[in-house]
Coordinates of C-alpha atoms in Angstrom, one line a residue:
M162 CA 0.0 0.0 0.0
N163 CA 1.3 3.4 -0.9
F164 CA 0.7 6.1 1.7
A165 CA 1.7 9.1 -0.4
I166 CA -1.0 11.7 -0.4
C167 CA -2.9 11.4 -3.7
A168 CA -6.2 12.8 -4.5
E169 CA -8.5 14.3 -7.1
P170 CA -7.8 16.4 -8.9
P171 CA -4.5 14.7 -9.8
T172 CA -2.6 18.0 -10.0
S173 CA -3.5 19.0 -6.5
Q174 CA -2.9 17.5 -3.1
P175 CA -5.3 18.1 -0.2
A176 CA -4.3 20.8 2.2
M177 CA -6.4 19.5 5.1
L178 CA -8.3 16.5 6.4
R179 CA -11.5 17.0 8.3
F180 CA -13.2 14.4 10.5
E181 CA -15.8 14.9 13.2
T182 CA -15.0 18.4 14.6
F183 CA -11.3 18.1 13.8
E184 CA -9.1 19.5 11.1
L185 CA -5.6 18.3 10.3
D186 CA -3.4 20.7 8.3
L187 CA -1.3 18.5 6.0
R188 CA 1.4 21.1 5.5
S189 CA 2.1 22.0 9.2
Y190 CA 0.5 18.9 10.8
E191 CA -1.4 21.1 13.2
L192 CA -4.6 19.6 14.6
R193 CA -7.5 21.8 15.4
K194 CA -10.9 21.2 17.0
E195 CA -13.6 23.7 16.1
G196 CA -10.7 26.1 15.2
L197 CA -8.7 25.7 18.4
R198 CA -5.3 24.2 18.1
I199 CA -4.7 20.9 19.9
R200 CA -1.2 20.0 20.9
L201 CA 0.0 17.0 19.0
Q202 CA 3.6 16.1 18.1
I203 CA 4.7 15.6 14.5
K204 CA 5.0 11.8 14.5
P205 CA 1.5 11.2 16.0
A206 CA 0.1 13.9 13.6
K207 CA 1.7 12.1 10.6
L208 CA 0.3 8.8 11.8
L209 CA -3.1 10.4 12.2
A210 CA -2.9 11.6 8.6
M211 CA -1.8 8.2 7.4
L212 CA -4.7 6.4 9.1
A213 CA -7.3 9.0 8.0
L214 CA -6.2 8.8 4.3
S215 CA -6.6 5.0 4.6
R216 CA -10.1 5.2 6.1
G217 CA -11.7 1.9 6.6
E218 CA -8.6 -0.1 5.7
L219 CA -6.3 -2.0 8.0
V220 CA -3.0 -0.2 8.3
T221 CA -0.5 -2.7 9.7
R222 CA 2.2 -1.9 12.3
D223 CA 4.8 -2.9 9.7
E224 CA 3.4 -0.3 7.2
I225 CA 3.5 2.3 9.9
E226 CA 7.1 1.5 10.8
K227 CA 8.2 1.7 7.2
A228 CA 6.3 5.0 6.6
L229 CA 7.3 6.8 9.8
W230 CA 10.4 5.1 11.3
K231 CA 12.1 3.9 8.1
D232 CA 15.5 5.5 8.7
E233 CA 15.5 5.7 12.5
F234 CA 17.1 3.2 14.9
V235 CA 14.5 3.3 17.6
E236 CA 12.1 0.9 19.3
F237 CA 9.3 1.6 16.8
E238 CA 6.8 -0.8 18.6
H239 CA 6.9 1.5 21.6
G240 CA 6.9 4.5 19.3
I241 CA 3.7 3.4 17.5
N242 CA 2.0 2.6 20.8
T243 CA 3.0 6.1 22.2
A244 CA 1.9 7.8 19.0
I245 CA -1.5 6.1 19.0
S246 CA -1.9 6.9 22.7
K247 CA -1.2 10.6 22.1
I248 CA -3.6 10.7 19.1
R249 CA -6.4 9.2 21.3
V250 CA -5.8 11.7 24.1
A251 CA -5.8 14.6 21.5
I252 CA -9.1 13.5 19.9
A253 CA -10.6 12.0 23.1
D254 CA -11.1 8.6 21.5
D255 CA -11.6 5.7 23.9
P256 CA -9.8 2.5 22.8
E257 CA -12.4 0.3 24.5
H258 CA -15.2 2.0 22.5
P259 CA -13.5 3.7 19.6
R260 CA -15.3 6.1 17.3
V261 CA -12.2 7.2 15.3
I262 CA -9.3 4.7 15.6
E263 CA -9.9 1.0 16.0
T264 CA -7.1 -1.3 17.2
L265 CA -6.8 -4.7 15.5
P266 CA -4.7 -6.6 18.0
K267 CA -1.4 -7.9 16.7
Q268 CA -2.2 -6.4 13.3
G269 CA -2.6 -2.6 13.3
Y270 CA -5.2 0.1 13.2
R271 CA -8.3 1.2 11.2
F272 CA -9.7 4.7 10.9
L273 CA -13.4 4.6 11.4
A274 CA -14.7 8.2 11.1
D275 CA -15.8 9.8 7.9
V276 CA -12.9 11.9 6.4
E277 CA -13.2 14.8 4.0
M278 CA -10.2 16.1 2.0
I279 CA -10.0 19.9 1.6
Y280 CA -7.9 21.3 -1.2
R281 CA -6.1 24.6 -1.4
N282 CA -8.7 25.9 -4.0
G283 CA -11.6 25.1 -1.6
L284 CA -12.8 21.9 -3.3
K285 CA -13.8 19.1 -1.0
A286 CA -13.8 15.3 -1.5
P287 CA -14.5 12.4 0.8
V288 CA -11.8 9.8 1.5
E289 CA -13.3 6.7 0.0
V290 CA -13.6 3.5 1.9
H291 CA -12.1 0.5 0.3
P292 CA -13.5 -2.8 1.4
P293 CA -11.0 -5.2 2.9
K294 CA -9.3 -7.5 0.4
P295 CA -10.4 -11.1 0.7
D296 CA -7.8 -13.7 1.7
P297 CA -6.4 -15.5 -1.3
P298 CA -7.8 -19.0 -1.8
S299 CA -6.0 -21.8 0.0
T300 CA -3.6 -23.8 -2.2
D301 CA -3.2 -26.5 0.4
T302 CA -3.7 -29.9 -1.3
T303 CA -3.0 -32.2 1.7

């Protein structure tokens, strides 16, 4: 899966993502709720953008590591857990009853909320939900 920001129209990238009462600026990675800035560090903000742009899809921990910690020698498992925790605090999302980010144990995360992309020219477009891909048929002949 490619997590580069791509959207319609093809010559333009979204400037902002909107979900619930939140807006995430994709240039500065500032998160706002009803216009008020909410403190969120850059890695959690980038992870939030990555999940929102993949709305409805499983984003694996491996994909997150490659996208956000690819050139860093850190304990990325702890980094992912910390980033998700900071996002949940910022958006007041309860992991036991998620409305925005669902944890899929041992796999990754899924963004649940509706997401709207807002372009610099004011155009808006929803982030489409892609249904999960079915598992390939078994080739076990035993």
